[in-house]
CSV table of C-alpha atoms in Angstrom, one decimal:
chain,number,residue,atom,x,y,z
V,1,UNK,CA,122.2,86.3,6.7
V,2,UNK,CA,120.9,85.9,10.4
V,3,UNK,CA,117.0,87.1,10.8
V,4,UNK,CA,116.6,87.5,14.8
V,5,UNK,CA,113.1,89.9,14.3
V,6,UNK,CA,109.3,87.7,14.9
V,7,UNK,CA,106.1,88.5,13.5
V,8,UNK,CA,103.0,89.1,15.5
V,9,UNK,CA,101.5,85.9,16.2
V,10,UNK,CA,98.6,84.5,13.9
V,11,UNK,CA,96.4,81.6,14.9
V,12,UNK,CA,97.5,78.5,12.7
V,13,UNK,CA,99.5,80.7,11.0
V,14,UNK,CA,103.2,81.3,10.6
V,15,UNK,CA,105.7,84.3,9.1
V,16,UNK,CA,107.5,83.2,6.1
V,17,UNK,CA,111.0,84.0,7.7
V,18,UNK,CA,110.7,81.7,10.8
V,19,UNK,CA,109.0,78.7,8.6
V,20,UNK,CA,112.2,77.9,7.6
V,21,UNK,CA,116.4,77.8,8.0
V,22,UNK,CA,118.8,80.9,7.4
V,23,UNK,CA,120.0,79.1,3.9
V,24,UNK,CA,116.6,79.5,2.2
V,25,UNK,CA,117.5,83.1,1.8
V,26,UNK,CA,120.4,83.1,0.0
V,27,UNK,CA,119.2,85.5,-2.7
V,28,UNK,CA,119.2,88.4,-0.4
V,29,UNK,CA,122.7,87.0,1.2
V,30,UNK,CA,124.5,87.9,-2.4
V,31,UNK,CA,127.1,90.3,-1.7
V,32,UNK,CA,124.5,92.1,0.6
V,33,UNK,CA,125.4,92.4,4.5
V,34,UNK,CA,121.9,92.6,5.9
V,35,UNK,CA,121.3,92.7,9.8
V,36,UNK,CA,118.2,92.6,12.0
V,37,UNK,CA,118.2,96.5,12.3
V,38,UNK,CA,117.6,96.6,8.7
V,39,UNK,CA,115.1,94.3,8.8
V,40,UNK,CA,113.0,96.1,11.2
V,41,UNK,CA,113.4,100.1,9.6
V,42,UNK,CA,113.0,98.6,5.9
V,43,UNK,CA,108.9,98.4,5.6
V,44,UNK,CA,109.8,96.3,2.0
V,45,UNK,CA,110.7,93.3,4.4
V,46,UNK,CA,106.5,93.1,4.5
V,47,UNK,CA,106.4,90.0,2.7
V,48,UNK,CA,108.6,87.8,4.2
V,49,UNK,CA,107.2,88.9,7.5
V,50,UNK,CA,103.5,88.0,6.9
V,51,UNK,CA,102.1,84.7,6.8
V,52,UNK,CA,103.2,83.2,3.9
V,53,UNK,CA,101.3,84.3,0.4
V,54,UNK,CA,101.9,83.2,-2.8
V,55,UNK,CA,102.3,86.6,-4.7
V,56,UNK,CA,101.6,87.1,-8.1
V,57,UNK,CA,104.1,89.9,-8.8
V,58,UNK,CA,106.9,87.8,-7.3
V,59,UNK,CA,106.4,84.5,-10.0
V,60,UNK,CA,106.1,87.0,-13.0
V,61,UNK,CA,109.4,88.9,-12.1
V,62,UNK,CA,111.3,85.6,-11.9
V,63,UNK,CA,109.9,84.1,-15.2
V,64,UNK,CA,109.9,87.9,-17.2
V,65,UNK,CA,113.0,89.1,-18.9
V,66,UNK,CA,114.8,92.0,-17.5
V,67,UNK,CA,113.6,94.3,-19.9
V,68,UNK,CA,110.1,93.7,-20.1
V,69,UNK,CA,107.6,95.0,-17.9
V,70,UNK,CA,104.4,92.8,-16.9
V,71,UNK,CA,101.9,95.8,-15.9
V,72,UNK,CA,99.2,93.4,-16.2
V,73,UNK,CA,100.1,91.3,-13.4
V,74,UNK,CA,101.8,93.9,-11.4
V,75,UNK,CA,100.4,93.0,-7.5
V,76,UNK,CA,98.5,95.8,-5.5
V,77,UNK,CA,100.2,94.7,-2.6
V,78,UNK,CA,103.6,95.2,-4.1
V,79,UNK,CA,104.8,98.2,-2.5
V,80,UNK,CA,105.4,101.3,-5.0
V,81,UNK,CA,108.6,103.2,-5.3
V,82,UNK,CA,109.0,105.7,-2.0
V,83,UNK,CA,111.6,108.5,-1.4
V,84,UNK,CA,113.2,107.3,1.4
V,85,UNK,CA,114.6,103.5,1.9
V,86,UNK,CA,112.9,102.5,-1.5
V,87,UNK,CA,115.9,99.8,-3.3
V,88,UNK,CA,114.6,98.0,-7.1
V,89,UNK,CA,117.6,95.3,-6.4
V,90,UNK,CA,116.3,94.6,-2.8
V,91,UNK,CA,112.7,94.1,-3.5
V,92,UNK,CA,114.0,91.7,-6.7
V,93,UNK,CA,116.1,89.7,-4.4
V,94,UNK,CA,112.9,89.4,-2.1
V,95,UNK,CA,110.8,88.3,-4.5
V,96,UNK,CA,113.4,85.6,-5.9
V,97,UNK,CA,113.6,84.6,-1.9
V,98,UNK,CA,109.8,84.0,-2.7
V,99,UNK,CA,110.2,82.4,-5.3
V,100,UNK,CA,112.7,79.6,-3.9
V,101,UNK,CA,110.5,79.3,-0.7
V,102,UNK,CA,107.7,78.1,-3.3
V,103,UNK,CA,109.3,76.0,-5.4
V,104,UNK,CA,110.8,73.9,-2.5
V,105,UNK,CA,108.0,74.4,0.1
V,106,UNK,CA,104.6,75.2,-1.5
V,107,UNK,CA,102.8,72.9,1.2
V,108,UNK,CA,103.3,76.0,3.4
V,109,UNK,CA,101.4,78.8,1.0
V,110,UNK,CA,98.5,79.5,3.2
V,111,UNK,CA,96.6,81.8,0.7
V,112,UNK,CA,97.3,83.1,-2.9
V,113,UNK,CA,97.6,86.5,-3.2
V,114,UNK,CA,93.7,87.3,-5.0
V,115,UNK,CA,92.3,85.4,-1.5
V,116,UNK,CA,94.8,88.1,0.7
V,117,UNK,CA,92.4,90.7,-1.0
V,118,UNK,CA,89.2,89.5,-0.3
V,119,UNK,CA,90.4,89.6,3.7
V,120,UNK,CA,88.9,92.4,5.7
V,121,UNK,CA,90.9,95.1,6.6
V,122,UNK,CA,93.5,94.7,3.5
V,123,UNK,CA,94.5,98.1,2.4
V,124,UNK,CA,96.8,98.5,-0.5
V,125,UNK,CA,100.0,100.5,0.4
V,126,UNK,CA,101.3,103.0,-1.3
V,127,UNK,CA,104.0,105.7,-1.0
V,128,UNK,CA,101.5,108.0,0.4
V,129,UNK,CA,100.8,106.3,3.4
V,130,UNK,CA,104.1,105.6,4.4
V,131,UNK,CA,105.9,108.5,3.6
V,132,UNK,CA,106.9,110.1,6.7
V,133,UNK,CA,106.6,106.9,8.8
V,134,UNK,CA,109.9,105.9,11.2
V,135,UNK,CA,109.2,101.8,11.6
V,136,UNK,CA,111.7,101.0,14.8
V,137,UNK,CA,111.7,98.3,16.4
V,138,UNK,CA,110.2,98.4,20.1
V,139,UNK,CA,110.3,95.5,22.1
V,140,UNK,CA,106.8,94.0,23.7
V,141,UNK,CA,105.5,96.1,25.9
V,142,UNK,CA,107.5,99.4,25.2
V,143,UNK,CA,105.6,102.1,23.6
V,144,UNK,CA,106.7,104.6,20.8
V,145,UNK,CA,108.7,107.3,21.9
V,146,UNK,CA,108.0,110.8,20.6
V,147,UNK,CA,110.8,112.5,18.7
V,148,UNK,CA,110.0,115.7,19.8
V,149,UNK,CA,112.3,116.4,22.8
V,150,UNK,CA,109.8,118.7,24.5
V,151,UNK,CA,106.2,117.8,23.4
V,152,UNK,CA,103.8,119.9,24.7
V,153,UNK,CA,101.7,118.8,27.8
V,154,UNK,CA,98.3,118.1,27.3
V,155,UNK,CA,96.2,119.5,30.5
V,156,UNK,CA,92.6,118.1,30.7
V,157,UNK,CA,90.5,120.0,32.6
V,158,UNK,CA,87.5,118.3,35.3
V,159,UNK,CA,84.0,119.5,33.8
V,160,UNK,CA,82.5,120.7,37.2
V,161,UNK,CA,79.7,122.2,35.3
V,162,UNK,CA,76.5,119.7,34.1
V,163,UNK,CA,74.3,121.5,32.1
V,164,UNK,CA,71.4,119.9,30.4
V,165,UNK,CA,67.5,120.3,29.8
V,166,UNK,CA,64.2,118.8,27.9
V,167,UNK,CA,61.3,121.1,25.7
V,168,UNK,CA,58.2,118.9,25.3
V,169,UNK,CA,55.3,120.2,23.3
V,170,UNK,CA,51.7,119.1,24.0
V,171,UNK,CA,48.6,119.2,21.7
V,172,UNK,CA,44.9,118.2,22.3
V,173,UNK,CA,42.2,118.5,20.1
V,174,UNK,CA,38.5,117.9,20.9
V,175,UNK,CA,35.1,118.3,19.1
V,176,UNK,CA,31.1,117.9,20.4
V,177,UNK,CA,28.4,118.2,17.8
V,178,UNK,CA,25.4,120.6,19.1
V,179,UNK,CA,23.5,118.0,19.9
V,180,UNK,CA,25.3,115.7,21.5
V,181,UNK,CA,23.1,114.0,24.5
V,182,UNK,CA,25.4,115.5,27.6
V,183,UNK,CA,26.9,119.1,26.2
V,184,UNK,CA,30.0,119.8,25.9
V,185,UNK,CA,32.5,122.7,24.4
V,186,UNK,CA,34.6,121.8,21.4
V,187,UNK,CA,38.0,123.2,22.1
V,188,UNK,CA,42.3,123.1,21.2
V,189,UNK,CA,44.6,123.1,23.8
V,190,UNK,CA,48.4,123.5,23.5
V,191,UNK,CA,51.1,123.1,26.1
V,192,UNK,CA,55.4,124.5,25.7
V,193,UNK,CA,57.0,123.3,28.7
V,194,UNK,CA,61.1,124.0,29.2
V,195,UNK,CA,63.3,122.6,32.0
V,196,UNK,CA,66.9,123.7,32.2
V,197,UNK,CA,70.0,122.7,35.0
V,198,UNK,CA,73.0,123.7,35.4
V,199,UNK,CA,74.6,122.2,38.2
V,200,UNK,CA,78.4,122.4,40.0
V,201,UNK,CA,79.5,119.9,42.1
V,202,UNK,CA,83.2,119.8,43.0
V,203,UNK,CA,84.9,118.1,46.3
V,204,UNK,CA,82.3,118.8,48.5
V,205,UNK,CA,80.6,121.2,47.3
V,206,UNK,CA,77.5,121.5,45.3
V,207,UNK,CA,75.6,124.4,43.4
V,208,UNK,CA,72.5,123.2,41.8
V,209,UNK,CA,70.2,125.7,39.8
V,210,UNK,CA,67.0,124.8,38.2
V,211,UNK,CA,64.7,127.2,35.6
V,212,UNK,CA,61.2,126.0,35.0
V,213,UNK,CA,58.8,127.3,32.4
V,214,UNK,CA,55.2,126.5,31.4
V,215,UNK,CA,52.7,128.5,29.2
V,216,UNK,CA,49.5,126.7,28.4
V,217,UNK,CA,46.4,127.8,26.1
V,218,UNK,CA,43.4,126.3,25.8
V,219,UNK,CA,39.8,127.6,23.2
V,220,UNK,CA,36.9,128.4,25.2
V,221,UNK,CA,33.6,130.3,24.3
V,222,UNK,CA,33.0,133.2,26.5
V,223,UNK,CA,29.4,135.6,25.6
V,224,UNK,CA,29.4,133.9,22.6
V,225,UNK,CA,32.6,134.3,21.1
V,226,UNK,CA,35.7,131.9,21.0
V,227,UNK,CA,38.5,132.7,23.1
V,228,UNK,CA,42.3,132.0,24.4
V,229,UNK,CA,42.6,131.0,28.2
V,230,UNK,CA,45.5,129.9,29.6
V,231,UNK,CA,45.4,127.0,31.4
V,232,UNK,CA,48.9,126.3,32.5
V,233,UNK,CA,51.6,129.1,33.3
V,234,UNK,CA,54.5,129.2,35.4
V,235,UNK,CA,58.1,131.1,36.1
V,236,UNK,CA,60.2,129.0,38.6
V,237,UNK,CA,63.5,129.3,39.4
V,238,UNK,CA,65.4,127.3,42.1
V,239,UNK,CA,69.0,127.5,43.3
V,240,UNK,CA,70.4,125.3,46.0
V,241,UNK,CA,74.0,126.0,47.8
V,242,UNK,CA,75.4,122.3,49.5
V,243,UNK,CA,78.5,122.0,51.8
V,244,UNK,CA,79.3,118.1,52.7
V,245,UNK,CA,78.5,117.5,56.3
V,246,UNK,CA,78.7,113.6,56.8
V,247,UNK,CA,77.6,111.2,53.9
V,248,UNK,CA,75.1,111.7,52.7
V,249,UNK,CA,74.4,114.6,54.1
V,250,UNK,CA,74.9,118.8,53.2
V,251,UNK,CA,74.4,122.1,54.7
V,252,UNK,CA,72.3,124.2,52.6
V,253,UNK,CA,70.9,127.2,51.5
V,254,UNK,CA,68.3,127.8,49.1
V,255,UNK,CA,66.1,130.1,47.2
V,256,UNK,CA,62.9,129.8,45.5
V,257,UNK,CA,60.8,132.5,43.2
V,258,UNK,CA,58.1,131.7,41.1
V,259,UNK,CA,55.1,133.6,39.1
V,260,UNK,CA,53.9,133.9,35.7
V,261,UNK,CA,53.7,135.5,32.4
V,262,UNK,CA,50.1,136.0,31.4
V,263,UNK,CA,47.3,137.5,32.7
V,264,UNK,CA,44.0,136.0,33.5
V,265,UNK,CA,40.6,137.6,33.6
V,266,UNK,CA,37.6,136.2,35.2
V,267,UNK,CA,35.1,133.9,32.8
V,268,UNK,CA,32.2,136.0,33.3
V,269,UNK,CA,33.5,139.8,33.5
V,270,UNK,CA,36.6,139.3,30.8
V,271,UNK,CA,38.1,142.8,32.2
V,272,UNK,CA,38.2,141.5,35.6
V,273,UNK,CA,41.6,140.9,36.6
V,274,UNK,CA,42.7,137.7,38.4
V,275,UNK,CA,46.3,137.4,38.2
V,276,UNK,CA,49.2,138.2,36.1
V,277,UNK,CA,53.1,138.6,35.9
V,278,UNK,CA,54.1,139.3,39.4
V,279,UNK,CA,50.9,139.2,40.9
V,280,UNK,CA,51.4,136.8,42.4
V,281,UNK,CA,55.2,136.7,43.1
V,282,UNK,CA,56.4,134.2,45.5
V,283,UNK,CA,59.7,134.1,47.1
V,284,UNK,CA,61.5,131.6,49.9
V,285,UNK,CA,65.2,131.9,50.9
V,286,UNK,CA,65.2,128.2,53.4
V,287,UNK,CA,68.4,127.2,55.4
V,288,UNK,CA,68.9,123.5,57.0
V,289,UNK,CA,70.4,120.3,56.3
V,290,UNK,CA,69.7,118.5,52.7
V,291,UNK,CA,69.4,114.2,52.5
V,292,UNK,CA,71.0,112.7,49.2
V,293,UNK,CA,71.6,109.6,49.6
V,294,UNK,CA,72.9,107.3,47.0
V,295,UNK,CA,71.2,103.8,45.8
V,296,UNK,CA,72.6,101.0,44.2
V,297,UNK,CA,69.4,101.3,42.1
V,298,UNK,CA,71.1,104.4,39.8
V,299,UNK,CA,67.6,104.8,38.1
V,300,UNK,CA,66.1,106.3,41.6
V,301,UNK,CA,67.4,110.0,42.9
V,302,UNK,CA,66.5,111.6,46.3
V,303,UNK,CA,66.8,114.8,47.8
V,304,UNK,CA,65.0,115.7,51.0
V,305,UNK,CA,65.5,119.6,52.3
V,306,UNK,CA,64.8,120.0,55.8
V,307,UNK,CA,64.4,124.2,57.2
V,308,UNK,CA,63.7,124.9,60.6
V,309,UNK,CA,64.3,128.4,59.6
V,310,UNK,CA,62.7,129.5,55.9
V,311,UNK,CA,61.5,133.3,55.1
V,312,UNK,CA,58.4,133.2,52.9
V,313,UNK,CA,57.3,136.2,51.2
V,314,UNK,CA,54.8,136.8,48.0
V,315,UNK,CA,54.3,140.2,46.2
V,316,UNK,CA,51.0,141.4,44.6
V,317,UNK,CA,51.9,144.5,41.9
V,318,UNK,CA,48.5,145.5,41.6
V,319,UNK,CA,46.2,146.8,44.5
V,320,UNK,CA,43.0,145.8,43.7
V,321,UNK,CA,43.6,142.0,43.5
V,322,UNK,CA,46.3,142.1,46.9
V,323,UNK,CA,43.6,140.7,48.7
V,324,UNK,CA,43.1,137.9,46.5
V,325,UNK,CA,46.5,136.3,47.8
V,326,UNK,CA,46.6,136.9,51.8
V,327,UNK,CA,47.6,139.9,51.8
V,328,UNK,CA,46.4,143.0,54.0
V,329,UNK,CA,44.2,145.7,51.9
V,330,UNK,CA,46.4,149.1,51.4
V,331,UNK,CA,49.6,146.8,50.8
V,332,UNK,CA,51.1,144.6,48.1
V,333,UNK,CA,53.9,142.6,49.9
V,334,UNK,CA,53.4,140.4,53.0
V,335,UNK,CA,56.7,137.7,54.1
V,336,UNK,CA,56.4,135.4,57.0
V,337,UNK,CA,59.1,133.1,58.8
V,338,UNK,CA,58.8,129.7,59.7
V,339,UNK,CA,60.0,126.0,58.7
V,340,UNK,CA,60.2,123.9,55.4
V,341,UNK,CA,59.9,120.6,53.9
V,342,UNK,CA,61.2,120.1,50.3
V,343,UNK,CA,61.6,116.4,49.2
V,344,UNK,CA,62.7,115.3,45.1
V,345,UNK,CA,62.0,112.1,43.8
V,346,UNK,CA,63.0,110.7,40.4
V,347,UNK,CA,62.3,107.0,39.6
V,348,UNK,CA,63.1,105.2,36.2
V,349,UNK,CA,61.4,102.0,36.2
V,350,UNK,CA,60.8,99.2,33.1
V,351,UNK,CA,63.1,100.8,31.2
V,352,UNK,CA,60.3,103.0,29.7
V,353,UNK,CA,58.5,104.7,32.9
V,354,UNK,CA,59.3,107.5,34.9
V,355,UNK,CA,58.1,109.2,38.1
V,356,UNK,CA,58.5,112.5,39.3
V,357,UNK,CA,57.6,113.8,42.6
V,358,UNK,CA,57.9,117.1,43.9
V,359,UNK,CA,56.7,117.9,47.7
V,360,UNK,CA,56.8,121.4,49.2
V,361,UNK,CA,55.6,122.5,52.4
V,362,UNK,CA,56.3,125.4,54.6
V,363,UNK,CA,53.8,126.5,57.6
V,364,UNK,CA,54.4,129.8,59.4
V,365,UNK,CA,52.7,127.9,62.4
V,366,UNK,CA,50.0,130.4,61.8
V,367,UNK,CA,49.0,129.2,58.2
V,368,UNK,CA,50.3,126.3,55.6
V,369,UNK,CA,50.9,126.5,52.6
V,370,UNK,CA,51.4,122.8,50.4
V,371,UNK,CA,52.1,122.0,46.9
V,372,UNK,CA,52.2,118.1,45.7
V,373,UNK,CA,53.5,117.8,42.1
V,374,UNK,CA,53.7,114.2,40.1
V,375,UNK,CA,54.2,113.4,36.8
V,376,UNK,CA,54.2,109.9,35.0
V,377,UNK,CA,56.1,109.4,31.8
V,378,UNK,CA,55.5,106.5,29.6
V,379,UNK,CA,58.4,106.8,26.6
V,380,UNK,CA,56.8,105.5,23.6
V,381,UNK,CA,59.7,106.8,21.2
V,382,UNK,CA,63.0,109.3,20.9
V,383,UNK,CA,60.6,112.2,20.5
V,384,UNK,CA,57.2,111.2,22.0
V,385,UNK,CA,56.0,110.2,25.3
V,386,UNK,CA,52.6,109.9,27.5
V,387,UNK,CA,52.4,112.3,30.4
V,388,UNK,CA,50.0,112.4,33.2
V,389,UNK,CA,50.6,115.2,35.7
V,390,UNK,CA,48.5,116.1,38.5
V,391,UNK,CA,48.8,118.9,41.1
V,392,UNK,CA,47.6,119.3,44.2
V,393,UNK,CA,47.8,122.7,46.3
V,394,UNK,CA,46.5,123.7,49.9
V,395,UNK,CA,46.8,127.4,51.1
V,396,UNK,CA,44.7,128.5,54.1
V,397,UNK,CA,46.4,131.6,54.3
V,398,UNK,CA,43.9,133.4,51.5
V,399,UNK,CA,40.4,134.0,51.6
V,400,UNK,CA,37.8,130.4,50.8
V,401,UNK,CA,36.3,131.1,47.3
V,402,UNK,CA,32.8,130.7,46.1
V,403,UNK,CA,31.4,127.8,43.8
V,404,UNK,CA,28.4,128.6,41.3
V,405,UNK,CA,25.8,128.3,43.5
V,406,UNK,CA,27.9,130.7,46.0
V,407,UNK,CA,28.9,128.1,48.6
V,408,UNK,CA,32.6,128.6,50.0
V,409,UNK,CA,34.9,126.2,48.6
V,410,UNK,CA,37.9,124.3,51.0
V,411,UNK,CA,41.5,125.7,50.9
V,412,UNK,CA,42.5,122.3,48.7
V,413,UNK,CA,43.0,122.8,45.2
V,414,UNK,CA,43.5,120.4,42.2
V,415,UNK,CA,44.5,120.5,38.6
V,416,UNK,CA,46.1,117.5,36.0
V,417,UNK,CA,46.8,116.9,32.4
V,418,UNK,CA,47.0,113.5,30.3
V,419,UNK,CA,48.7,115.1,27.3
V,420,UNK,CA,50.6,113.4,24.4
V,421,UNK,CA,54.1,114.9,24.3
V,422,UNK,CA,56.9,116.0,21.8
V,423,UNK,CA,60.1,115.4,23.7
V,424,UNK,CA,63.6,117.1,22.7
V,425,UNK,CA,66.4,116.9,25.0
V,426,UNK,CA,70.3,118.3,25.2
């Protein structure tokens, strides 16, 4: 017999049928014409193929009689009797070839068969696994063909679509005795916050949409008696349409609406109304050139919107409060035309920080109208975070208020929150 076929390569370790000359095998050369083909489509060839093992299973067939059977000893890595290809003489003429390579060259067993087991990644084979199987040979390099003449093609689609968003949950809890030296009002305060994308991109072309919701309560005691008030709320939606200009660089459009879902009442007269679900409404549809450029820091994003033309609007549904928001007694919508400045920062910094920024200002050249947001996020787990947010407004385009002592009060305007935060994200 003349065995042409190699086994895979093995550090320090050789096949059993190149170890030694074609004459060691003359069990399996009695009256048996054997090629290489044979070799490689017969899976019982294993043995002689792997690094050379001394196998239990092959030194009790050639010391047992014929007609007795030594289950005991029988090896798990023998293979078991399959449908197809399966030959009893074969696989005792293999185990003799065994047999003969040990006797006359047993400095070349690299393991025993029990020591084979304890090797990761041994699997016993049985019929099961192999039924089924086609072992060809294939040259290095080649891959399987498949034996189906038309297989079917396999189309992946491009995702242009990214759709993801965040829900943190924010609890604070605070508690003054009646006589503590400076006063104070015990009080809970809860915050839901939800921030959704969905964003296109595709050649050059972007579509970027945005859905922001708040809703904030916080205990207070109004003429004697405890209370809800909220003390965050907010519907915002933003959608931004970009063409590529030059890098870096898009013509765009976008639209801005944003208003609330509760209504507020004054502290001292609880059925006077302040504000409530579209009153205020604000609207802006802005058109101009949008900066995103790209750093080889990937933890900072940027997006700068520059208008020169915007249309601002804001709607107040009831009459009484119109006023309130700039706008002329006897009517509840007022719009005005003029230029916009939106800028975006994201920054992820010491693996566990992040800073958000949020600029927007628009001026009719009449009035102004400014809203700084920021938020700092320290991660202190999967699920939970510190957040410290602080916003700053400016609107001369509505009526000063009064303070306590019935002083007007500047056009600025300032709120924050230093919450800890429940963080879920998909």
């Amino acid at each position: 017999m003349s065995v042409t076929a190699k086994a895979q390569e093995i550090p320090e370790m050789t096949d059993s049928v190149s170890a030694f000359p074609d004459s060691i095998f003359y069990p399996l050369d009695k009256g048996s014409d054997i090629s290489s083909g044979d070799i490689s489509d017969n899976p019982m060839y294993f043995k002689l193929f792997m690094p050379l093992v001394l196998y239990g299973s092959a030194v009790s067939e050639a010391i047992t009689p014929d007609n007795i059977i030594d289950e005991e000893n029988d090896s798990l890595l023998k293979i078991e009797p399959i449908d197809n290809g399966y030959d009893p003489e074969l696989a005792k003429m293999i185990d003799e070839t065994l047999v003969r390579v040990y006797l006359e060259h047993p400095e070349l067993v690299k393991m025993t068969e029990e020591e084979l087991r304890g090797v990761p990644g041994i699997i016993p084979i049985s019929s099961d696994m192999l039924s089924g199987i086609n072992l060809k040979e294939i040259k290095p390099g080649e891959s399987r063909p498949s034996e189906d003449k038309n297989p079917d093609r396999v189309k992946i689609k491009p995702h242009y679509w990214k759709v993801f968003g965040n829900f943190q949950g924010k609890y604070t809890q605070s508690y003054y005795s009646e006589n503590w030296y400076k006063g104070g009002e015990s009080n809970h305060s809860i915050l839901g916050q939800i921030n959704t994308e969905a964003n296109f991109a595709k050649n050059h072309t972007t579509f970027d949409n945005k859905l922001e919701l708040k809703l904030g309560y916080h205990t207070t005691e109004i003429n004697g008696k405890n209370t809800f008030r909220t003390n965050d709320d907010l519907i915002r939606f933003t959608s931004k349409y970009g063409l590529r200009a030059i890098e870096g660089w898009y013509y765009s459009a976008q639209f801005q609406g944003y208003t609330q879902f509760m209504p507020v009442f004054d502290t001292k007269v609880t059925t006077k109304l302040k504000s409530k679900f579209f009153s205020p409404a604000y609207g802006n549809v802005s058109v101009g050139m949008d900066y995103k450029p790209k750093f080889k820091n990937k933890n900072i994003t940027l997006s700068v919107l520059l208008s020169p033309l915007s249309y601002n609007c804001r709607y107040v549904s009831v009459d009484s409060i119109a006023t309130n928001f700039g706008i002329e007694a006897g009517k509840n919508f007022k719009y005005t035309i003029g230029s916009r400045f939106d800028g975006n920062v994201k920054w992820k910094f010491l693996n566990d920080f992040t800073w958000t920024s949020k600029t927007q200002y628009y001026t009719s050249y009449e009035s102004v109208e400014v809203n700084l947001e920021n938020t700092l996020d320290y991660k202190l787990s999967k699920y939970f975070s510190l957040q410290f947010f602080c916003h700053w407004r400016f609107d001369d385009s509505v009526k000063r208020k009064k303070d306590k002592e019935g002083n007007l009060m500047g056009y600025g305007q300032f709120k924050e929150f230093f919450t800890l935060n429940f963080n879920y994200q998909w």
